[in-house]
JSON list of C-alpha atoms and ligand atoms in Angstrom, two decimals:
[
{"chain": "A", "resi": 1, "resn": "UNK", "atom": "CA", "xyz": [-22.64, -9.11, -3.11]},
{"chain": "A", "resi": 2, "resn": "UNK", "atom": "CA", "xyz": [-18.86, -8.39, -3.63]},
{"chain": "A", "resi": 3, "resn": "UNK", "atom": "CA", "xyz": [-17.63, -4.83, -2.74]},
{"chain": "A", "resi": 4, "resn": "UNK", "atom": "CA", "xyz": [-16.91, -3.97, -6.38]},
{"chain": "A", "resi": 5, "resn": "UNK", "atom": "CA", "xyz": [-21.04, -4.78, -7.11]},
{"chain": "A", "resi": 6, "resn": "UNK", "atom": "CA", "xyz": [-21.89, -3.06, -4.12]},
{"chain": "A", "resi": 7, "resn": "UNK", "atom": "CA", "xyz": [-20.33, 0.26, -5.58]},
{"chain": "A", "resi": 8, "resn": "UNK", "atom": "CA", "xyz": [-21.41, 0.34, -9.04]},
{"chain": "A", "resi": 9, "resn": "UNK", "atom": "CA", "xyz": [-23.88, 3.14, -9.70]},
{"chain": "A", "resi": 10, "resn": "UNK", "atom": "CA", "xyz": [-27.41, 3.15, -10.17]},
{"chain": "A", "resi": 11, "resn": "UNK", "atom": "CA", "xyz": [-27.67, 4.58, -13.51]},
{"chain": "A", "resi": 12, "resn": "UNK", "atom": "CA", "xyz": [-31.37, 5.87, -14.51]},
{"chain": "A", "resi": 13, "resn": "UNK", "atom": "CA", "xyz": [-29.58, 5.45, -18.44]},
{"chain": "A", "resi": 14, "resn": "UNK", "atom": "CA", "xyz": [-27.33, 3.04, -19.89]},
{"chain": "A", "resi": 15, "resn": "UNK", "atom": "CA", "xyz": [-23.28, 3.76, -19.30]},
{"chain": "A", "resi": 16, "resn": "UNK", "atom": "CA", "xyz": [-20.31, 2.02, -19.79]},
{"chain": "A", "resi": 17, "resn": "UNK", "atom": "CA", "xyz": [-19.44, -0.17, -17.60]},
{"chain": "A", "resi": 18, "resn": "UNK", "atom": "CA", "xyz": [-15.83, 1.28, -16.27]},
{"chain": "A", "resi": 19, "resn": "UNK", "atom": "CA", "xyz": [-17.64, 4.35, -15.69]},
{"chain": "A", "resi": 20, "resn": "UNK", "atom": "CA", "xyz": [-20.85, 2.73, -13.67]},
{"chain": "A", "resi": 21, "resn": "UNK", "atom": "CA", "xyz": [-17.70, 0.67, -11.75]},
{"chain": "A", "resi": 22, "resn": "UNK", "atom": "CA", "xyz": [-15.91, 3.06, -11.11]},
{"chain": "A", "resi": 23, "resn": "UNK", "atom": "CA", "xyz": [-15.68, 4.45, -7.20]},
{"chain": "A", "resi": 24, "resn": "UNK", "atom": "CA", "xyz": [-12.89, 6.34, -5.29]},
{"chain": "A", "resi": 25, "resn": "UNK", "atom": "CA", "xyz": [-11.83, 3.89, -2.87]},
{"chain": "A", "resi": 26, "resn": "UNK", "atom": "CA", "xyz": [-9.80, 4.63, 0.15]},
{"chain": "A", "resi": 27, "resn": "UNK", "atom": "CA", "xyz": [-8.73, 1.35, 0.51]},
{"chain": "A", "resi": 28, "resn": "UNK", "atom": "CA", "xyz": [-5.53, 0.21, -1.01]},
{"chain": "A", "resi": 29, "resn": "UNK", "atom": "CA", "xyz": [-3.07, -2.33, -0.72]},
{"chain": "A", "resi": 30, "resn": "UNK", "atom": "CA", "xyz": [-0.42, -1.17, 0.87]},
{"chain": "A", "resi": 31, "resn": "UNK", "atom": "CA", "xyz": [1.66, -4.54, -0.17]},
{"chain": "A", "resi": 32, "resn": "UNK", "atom": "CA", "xyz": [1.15, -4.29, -3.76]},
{"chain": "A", "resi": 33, "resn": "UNK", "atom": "CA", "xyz": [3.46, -2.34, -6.36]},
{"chain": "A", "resi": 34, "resn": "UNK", "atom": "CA", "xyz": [1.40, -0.36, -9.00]},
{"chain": "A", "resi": 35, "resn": "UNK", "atom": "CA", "xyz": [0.79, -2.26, -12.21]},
{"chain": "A", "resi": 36, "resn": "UNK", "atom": "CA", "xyz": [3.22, -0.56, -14.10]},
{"chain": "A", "resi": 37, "resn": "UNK", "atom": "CA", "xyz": [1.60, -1.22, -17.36]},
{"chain": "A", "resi": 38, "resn": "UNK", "atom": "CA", "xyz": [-1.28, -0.27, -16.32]},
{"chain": "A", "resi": 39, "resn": "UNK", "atom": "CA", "xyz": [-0.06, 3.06, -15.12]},
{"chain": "A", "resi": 40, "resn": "UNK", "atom": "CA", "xyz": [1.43, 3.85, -18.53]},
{"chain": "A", "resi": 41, "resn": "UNK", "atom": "CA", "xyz": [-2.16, 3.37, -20.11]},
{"chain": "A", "resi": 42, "resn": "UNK", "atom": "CA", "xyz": [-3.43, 5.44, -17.73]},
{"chain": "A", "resi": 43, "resn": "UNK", "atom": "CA", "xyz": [-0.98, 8.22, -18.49]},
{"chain": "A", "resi": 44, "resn": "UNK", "atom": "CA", "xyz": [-1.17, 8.08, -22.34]},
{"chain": "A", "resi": 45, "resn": "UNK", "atom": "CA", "xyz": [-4.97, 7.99, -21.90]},
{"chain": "A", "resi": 46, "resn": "UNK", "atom": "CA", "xyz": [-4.14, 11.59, -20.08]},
{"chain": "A", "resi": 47, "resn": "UNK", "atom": "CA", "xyz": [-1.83, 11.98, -22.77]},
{"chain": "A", "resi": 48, "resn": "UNK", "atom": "CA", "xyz": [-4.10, 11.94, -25.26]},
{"chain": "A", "resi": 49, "resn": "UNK", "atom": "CA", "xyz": [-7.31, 13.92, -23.22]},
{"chain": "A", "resi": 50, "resn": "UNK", "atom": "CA", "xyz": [-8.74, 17.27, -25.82]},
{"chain": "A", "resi": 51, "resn": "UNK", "atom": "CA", "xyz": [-7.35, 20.25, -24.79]},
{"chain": "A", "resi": 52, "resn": "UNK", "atom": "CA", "xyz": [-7.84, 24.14, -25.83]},
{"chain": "A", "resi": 53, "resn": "UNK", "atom": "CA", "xyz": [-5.76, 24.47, -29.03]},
{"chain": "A", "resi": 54, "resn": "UNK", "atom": "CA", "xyz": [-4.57, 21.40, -28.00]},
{"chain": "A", "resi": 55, "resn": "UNK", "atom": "CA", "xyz": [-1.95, 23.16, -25.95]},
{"chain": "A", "resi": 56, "resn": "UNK", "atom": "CA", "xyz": [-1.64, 20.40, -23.52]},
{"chain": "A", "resi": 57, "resn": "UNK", "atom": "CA", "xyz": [-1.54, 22.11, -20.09]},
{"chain": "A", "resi": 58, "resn": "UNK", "atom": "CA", "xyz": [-1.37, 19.29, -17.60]},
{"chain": "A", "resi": 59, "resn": "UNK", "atom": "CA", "xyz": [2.04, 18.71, -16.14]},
{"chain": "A", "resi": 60, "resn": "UNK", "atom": "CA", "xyz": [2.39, 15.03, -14.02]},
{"chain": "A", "resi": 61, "resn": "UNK", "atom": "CA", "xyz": [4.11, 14.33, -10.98]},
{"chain": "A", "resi": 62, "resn": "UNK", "atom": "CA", "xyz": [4.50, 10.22, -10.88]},
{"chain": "A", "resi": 63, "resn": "UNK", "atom": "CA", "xyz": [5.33, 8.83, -7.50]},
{"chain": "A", "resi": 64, "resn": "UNK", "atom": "CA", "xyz": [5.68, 5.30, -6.71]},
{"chain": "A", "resi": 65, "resn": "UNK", "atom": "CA", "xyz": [5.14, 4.54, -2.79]},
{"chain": "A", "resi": 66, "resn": "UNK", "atom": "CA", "xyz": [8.83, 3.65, -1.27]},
{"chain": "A", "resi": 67, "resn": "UNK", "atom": "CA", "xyz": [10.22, 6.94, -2.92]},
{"chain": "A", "resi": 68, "resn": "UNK", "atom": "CA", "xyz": [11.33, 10.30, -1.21]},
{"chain": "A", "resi": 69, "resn": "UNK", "atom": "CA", "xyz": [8.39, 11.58, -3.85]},
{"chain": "A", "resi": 70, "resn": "UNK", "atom": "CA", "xyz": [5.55, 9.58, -2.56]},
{"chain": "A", "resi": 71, "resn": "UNK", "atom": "CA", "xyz": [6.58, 10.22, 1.03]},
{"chain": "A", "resi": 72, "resn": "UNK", "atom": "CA", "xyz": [6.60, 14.04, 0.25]},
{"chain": "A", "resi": 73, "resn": "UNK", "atom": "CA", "xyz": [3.24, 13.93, -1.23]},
{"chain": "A", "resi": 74, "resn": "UNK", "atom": "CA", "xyz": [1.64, 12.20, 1.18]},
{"chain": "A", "resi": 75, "resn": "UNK", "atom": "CA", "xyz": [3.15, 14.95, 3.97]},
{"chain": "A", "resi": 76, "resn": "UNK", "atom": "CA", "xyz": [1.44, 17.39, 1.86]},
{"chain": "A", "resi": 77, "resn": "UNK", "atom": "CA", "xyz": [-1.86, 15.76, 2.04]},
{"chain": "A", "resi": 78, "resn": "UNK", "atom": "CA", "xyz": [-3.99, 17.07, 4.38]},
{"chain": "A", "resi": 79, "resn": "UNK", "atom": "CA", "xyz": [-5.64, 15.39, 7.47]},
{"chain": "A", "resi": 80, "resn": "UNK", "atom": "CA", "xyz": [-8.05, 12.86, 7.06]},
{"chain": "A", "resi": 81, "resn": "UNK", "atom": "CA", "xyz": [-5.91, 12.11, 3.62]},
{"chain": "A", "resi": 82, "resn": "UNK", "atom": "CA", "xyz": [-2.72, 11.69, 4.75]},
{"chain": "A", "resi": 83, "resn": "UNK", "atom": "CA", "xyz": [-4.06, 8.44, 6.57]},
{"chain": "A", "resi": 84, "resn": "UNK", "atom": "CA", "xyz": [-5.52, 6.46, 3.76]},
{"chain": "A", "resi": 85, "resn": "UNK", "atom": "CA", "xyz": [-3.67, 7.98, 0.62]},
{"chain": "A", "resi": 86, "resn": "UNK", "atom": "CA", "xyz": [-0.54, 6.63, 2.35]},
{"chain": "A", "resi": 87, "resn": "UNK", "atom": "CA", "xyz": [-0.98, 3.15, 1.16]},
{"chain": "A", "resi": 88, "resn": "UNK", "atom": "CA", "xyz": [-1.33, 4.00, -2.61]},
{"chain": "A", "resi": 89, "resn": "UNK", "atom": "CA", "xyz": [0.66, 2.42, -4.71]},
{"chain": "A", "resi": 90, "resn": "UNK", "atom": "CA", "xyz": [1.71, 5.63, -6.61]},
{"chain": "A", "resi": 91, "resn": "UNK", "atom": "CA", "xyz": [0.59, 9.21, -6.09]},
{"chain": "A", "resi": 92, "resn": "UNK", "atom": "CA", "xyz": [0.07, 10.98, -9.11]},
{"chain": "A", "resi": 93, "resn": "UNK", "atom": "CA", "xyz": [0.00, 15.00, -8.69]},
{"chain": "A", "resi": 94, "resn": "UNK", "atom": "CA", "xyz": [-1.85, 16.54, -11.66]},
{"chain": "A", "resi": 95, "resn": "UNK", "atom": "CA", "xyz": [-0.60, 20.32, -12.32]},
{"chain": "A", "resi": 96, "resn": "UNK", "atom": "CA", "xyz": [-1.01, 22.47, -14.91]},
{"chain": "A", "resi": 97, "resn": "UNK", "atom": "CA", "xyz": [1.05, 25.65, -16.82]},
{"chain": "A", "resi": 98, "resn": "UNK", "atom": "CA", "xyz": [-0.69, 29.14, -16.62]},
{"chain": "A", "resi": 99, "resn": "UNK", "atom": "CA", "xyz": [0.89, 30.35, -20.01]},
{"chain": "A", "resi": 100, "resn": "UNK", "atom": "CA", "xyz": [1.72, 29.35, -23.23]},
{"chain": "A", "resi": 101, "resn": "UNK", "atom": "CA", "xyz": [4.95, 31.28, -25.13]},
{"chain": "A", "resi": 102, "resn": "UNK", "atom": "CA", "xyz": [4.06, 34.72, -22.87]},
{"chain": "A", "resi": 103, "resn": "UNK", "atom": "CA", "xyz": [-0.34, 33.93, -23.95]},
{"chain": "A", "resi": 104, "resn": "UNK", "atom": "CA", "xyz": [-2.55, 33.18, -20.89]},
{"chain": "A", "resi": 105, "resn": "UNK", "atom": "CA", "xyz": [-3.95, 29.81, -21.08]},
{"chain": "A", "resi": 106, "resn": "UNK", "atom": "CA", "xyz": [-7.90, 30.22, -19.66]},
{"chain": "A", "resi": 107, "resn": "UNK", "atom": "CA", "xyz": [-8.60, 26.46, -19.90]},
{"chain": "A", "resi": 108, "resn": "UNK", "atom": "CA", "xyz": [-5.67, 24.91, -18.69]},
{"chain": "A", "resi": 109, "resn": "UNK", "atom": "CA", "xyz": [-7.62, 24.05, -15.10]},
{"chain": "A", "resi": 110, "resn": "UNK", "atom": "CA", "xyz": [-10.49, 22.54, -17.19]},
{"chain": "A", "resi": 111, "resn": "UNK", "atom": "CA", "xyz": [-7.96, 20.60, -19.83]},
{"chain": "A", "resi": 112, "resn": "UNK", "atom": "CA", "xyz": [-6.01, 19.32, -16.91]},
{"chain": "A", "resi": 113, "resn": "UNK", "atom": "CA", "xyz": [-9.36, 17.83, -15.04]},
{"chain": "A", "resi": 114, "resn": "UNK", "atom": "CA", "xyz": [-10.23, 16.34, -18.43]},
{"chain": "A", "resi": 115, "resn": "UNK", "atom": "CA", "xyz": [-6.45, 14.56, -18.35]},
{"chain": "A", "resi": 116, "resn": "UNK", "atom": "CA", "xyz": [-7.17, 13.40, -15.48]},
{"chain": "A", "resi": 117, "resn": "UNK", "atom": "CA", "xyz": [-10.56, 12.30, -15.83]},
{"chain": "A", "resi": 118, "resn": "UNK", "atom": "CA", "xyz": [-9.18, 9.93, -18.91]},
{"chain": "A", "resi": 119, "resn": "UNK", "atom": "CA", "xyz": [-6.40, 8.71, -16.45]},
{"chain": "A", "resi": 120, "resn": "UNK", "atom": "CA", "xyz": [-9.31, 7.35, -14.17]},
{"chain": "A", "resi": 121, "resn": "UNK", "atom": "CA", "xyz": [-10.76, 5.86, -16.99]},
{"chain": "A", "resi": 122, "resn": "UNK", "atom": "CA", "xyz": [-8.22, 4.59, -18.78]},
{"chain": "A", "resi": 123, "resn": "UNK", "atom": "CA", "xyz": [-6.87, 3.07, -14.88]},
{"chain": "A", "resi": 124, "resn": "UNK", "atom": "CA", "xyz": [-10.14, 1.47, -14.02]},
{"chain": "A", "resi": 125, "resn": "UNK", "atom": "CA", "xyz": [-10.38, -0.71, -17.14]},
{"chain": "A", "resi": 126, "resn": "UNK", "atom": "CA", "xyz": [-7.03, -1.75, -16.18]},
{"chain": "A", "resi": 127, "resn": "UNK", "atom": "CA", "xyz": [-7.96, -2.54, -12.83]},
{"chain": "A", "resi": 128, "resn": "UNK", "atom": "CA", "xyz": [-6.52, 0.10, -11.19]},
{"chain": "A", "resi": 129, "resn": "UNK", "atom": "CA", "xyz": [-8.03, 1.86, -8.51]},
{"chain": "A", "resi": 130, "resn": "UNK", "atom": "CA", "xyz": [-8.31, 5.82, -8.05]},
{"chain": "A", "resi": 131, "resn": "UNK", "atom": "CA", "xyz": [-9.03, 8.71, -5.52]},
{"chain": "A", "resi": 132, "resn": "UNK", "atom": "CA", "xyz": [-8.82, 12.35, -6.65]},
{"chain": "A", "resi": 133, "resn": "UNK", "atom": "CA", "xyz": [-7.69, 14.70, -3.71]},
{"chain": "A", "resi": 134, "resn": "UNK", "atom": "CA", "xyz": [-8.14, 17.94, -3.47]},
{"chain": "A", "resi": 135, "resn": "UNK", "atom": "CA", "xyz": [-7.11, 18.41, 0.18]},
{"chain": "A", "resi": 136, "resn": "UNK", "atom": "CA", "xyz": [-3.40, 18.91, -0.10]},
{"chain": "A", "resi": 137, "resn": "UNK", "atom": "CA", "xyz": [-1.18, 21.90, 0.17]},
{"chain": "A", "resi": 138, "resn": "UNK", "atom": "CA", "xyz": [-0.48, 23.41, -2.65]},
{"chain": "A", "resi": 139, "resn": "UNK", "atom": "CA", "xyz": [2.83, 25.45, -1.46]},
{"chain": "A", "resi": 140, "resn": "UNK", "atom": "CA", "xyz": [4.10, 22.34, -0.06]},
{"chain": "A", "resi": 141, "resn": "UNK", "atom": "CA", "xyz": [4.01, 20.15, -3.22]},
{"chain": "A", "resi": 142, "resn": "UNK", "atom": "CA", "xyz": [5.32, 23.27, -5.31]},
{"chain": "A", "resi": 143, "resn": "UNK", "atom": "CA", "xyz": [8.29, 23.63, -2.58]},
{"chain": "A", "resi": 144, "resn": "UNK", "atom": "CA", "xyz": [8.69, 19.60, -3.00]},
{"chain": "A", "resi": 145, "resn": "UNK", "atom": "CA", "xyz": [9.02, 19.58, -6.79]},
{"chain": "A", "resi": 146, "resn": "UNK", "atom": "CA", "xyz": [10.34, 23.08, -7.27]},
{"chain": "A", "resi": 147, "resn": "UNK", "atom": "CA", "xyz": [7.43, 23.96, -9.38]},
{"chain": "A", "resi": 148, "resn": "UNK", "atom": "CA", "xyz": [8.44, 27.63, -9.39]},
{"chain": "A", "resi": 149, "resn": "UNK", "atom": "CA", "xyz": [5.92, 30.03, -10.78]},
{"chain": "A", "resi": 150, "resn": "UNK", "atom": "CA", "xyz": [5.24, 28.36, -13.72]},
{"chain": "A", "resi": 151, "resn": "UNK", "atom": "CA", "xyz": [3.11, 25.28, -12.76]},
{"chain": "A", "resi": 152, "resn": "UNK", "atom": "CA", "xyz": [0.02, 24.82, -10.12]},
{"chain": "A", "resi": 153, "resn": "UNK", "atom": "CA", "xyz": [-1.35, 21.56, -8.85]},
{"chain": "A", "resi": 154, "resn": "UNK", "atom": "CA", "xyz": [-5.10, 20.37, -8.99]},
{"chain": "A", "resi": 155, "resn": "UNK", "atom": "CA", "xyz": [-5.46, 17.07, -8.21]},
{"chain": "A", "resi": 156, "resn": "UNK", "atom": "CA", "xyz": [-3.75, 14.68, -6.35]},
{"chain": "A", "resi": 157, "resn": "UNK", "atom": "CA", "xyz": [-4.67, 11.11, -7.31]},
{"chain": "A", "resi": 158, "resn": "UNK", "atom": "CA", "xyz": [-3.92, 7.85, -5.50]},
{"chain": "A", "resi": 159, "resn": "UNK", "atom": "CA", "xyz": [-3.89, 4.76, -7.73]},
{"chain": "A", "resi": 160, "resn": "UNK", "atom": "CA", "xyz": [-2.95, 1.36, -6.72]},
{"chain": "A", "resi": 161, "resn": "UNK", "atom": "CA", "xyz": [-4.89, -2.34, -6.20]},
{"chain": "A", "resi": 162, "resn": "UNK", "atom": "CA", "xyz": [-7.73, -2.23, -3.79]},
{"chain": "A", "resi": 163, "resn": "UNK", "atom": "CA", "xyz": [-7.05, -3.39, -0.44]},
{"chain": "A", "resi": 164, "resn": "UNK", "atom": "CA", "xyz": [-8.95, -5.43, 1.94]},
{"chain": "A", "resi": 165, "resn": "UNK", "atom": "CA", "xyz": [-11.97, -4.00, 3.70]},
{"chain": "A", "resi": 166, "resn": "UNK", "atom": "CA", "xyz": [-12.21, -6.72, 6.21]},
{"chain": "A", "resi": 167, "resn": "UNK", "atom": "CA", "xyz": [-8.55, -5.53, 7.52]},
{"chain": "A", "resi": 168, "resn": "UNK", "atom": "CA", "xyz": [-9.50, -1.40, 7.06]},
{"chain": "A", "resi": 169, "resn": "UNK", "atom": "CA", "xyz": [-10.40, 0.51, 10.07]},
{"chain": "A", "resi": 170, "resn": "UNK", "atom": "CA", "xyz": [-14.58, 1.67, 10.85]},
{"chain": "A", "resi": 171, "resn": "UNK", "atom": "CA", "xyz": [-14.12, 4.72, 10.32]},
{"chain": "A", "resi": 172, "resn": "UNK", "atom": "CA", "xyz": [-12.80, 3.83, 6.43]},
{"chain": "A", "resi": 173, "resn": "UNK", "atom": "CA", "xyz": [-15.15, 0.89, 6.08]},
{"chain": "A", "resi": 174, "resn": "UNK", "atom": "CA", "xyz": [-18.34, 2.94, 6.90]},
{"chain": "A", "resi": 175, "resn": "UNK", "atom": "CA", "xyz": [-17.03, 5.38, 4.14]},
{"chain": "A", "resi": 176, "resn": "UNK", "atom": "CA", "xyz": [-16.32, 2.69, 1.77]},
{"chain": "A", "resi": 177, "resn": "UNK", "atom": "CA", "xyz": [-19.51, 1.07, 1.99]},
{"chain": "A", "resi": 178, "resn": "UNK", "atom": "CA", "xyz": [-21.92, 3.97, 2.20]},
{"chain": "A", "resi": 179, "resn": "UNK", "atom": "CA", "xyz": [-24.27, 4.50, -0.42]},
{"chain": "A", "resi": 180, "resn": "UNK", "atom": "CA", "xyz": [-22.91, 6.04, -3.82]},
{"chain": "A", "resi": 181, "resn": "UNK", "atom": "CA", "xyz": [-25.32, 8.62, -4.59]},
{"chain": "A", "resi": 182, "resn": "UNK", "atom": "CA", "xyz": [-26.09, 11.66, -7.37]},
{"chain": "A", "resi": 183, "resn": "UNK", "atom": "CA", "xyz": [-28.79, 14.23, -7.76]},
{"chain": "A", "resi": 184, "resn": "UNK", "atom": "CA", "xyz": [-31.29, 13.21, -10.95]},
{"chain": "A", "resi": 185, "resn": "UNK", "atom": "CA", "xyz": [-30.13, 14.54, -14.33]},
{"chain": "A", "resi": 186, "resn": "UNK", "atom": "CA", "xyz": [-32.77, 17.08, -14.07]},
{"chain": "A", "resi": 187, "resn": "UNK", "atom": "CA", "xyz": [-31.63, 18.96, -11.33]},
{"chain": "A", "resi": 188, "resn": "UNK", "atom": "CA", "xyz": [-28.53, 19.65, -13.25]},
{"chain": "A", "resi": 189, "resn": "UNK", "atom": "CA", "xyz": [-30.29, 20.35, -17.00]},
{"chain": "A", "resi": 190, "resn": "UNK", "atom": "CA", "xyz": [-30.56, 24.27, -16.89]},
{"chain": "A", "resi": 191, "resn": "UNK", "atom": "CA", "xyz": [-32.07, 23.85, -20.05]},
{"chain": "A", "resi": 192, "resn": "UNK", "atom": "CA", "xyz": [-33.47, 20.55, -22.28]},
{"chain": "A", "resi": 193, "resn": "UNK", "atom": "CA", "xyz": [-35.10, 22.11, -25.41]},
{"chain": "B", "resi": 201, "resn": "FMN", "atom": "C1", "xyz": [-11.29, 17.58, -7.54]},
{"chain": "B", "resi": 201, "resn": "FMN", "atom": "C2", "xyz": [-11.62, 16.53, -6.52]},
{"chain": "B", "resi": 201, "resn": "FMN", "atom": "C3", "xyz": [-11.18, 16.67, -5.21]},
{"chain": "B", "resi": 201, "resn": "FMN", "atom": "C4", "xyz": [-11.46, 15.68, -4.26]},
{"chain": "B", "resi": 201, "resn": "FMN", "atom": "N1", "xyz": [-10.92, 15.80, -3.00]},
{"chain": "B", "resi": 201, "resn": "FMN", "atom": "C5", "xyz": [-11.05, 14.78, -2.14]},
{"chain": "B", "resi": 201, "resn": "FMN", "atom": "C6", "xyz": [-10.34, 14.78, -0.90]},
{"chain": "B", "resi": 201, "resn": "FMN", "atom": "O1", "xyz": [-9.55, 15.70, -0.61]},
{"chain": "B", "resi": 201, "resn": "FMN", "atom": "N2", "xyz": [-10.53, 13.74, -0.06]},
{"chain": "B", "resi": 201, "resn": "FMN", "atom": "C7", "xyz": [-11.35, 12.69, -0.35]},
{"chain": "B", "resi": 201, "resn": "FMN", "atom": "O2", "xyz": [-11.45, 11.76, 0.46]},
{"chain": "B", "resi": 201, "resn": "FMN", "atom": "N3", "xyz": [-12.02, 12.65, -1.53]},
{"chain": "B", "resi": 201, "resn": "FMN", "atom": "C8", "xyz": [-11.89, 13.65, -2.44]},
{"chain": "B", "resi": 201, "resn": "FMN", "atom": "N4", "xyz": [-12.51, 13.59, -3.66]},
{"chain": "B", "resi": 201, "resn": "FMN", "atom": "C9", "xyz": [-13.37, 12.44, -4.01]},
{"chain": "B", "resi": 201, "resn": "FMN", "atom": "C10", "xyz": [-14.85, 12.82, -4.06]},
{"chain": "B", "resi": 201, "resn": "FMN", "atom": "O3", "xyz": [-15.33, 13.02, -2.75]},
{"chain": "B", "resi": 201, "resn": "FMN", "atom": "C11", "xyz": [-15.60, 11.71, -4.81]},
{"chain": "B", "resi": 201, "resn": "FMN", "atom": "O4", "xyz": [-15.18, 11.67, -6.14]},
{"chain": "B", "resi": 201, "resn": "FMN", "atom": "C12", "xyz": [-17.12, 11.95, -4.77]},
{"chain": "B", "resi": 201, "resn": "FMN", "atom": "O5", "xyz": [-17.60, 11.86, -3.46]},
{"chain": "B", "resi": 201, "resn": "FMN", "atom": "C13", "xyz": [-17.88, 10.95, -5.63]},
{"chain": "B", "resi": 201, "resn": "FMN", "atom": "O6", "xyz": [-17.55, 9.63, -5.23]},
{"chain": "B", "resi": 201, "resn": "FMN", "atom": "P1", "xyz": [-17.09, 8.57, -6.31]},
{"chain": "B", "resi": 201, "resn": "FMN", "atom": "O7", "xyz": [-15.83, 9.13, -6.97]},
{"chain": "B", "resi": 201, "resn": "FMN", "atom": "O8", "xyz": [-16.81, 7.32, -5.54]},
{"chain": "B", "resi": 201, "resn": "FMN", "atom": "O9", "xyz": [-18.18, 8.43, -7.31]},
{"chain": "B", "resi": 201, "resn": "FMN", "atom": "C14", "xyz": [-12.25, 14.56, -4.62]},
{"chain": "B", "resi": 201, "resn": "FMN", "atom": "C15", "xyz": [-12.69, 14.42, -5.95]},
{"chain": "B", "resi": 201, "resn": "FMN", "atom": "C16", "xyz": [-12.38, 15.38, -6.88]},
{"chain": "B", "resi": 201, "resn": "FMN", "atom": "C17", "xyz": [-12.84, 15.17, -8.32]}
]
């Protein structure tokens, strides 16, 4: 069974396929450039992600891996991510505004998540590979891309070609190849009337 079989969820109802194939590797090739087509399908899928009022909140940091950017992402990820991320093809940082003309914007957190969800997507059917990350710091990315009051980061998302498990380390190949798992749809239906 190939690894890309291997990680395709068990779905107890039909789903698309790019969703049901779709895993957050932490093995990439650290030889190959990002597909930059790809990456601009991924974006306009973000692009084009609902939003409240459709105020667009999400804000994109795009860093390809040989750049001053991508090297001062990755010293802003934190431990265990710094390691892996590294070989990413591109780091994307997903950030959001907190205000629209002076008006509070409640969902811009949620609207940015949904941006990025489409990204992942929209990246996968092109045969991209992505990794949200949530363990970065947040103060150093703002101090990298003078993001000044007016924008926060989320996500940090590597995206690149998957790499070669044979060649990763155990400690990333026992990751990689554990069992993809989620709780039944019931435990998560508050209410099915
Ligand atoms: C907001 C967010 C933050 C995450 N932060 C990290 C992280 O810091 N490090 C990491 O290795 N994985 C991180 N992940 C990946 C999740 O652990 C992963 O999506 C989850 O275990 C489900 O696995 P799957 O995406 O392969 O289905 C994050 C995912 C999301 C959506």
């Amino acid at each position: 069974m190939s690894l890309i079989d291997s990680r395709t969820a068990s779905t107890d109802a039909p789903i698309l396929d790019v969703l049901a194939e779709r895993w957050s590797t932490r093995i990439f090739d650290p030889n190959v450039a990002v597909d930059e087509a790809a990456l601009a399908s991924a974006l306009e899928a973000a692009r084009w992600a609902p939003s409240a009022s459709n105020t667009q909140p999400w804000r994109f940091v795009v860093a390809r891996r040989g750049t001053a950017q991508h090297t001062a992402i990755v010293d802003a990820l934190m431990g265990f991510n710094q390691g892996w991320a590294a070989s990413a093809a591109a780091l994307v940082v997903f950030a959001h505004v907190s205000e629209l003309d002076g008006k509070p914007l409640p969902w811009a957190a949620y609207d940015t998540g949904q941006a990025a969800a489409h990204f992942t997507v929209q990246a996968h059917a092109e045969g991209l590979h992505t990794h949200q990350m949530g363990g970065f710091d947040r103060a150093a990315i703002a101090a990298a891309f003078d993001f000044g009051d007016g924008l926060a980061a989320v996500t940090v998302m590597a995206v690149g070609a998957l790499g070669d498990i044979d060649a990763a380390s155990d400690t990333l190949r026992e990751r990689e190849l554990a069992p993809r798992t989620r709780r039944p749809i019931a435990e998560s239906l508050v209410a099915d009337a």
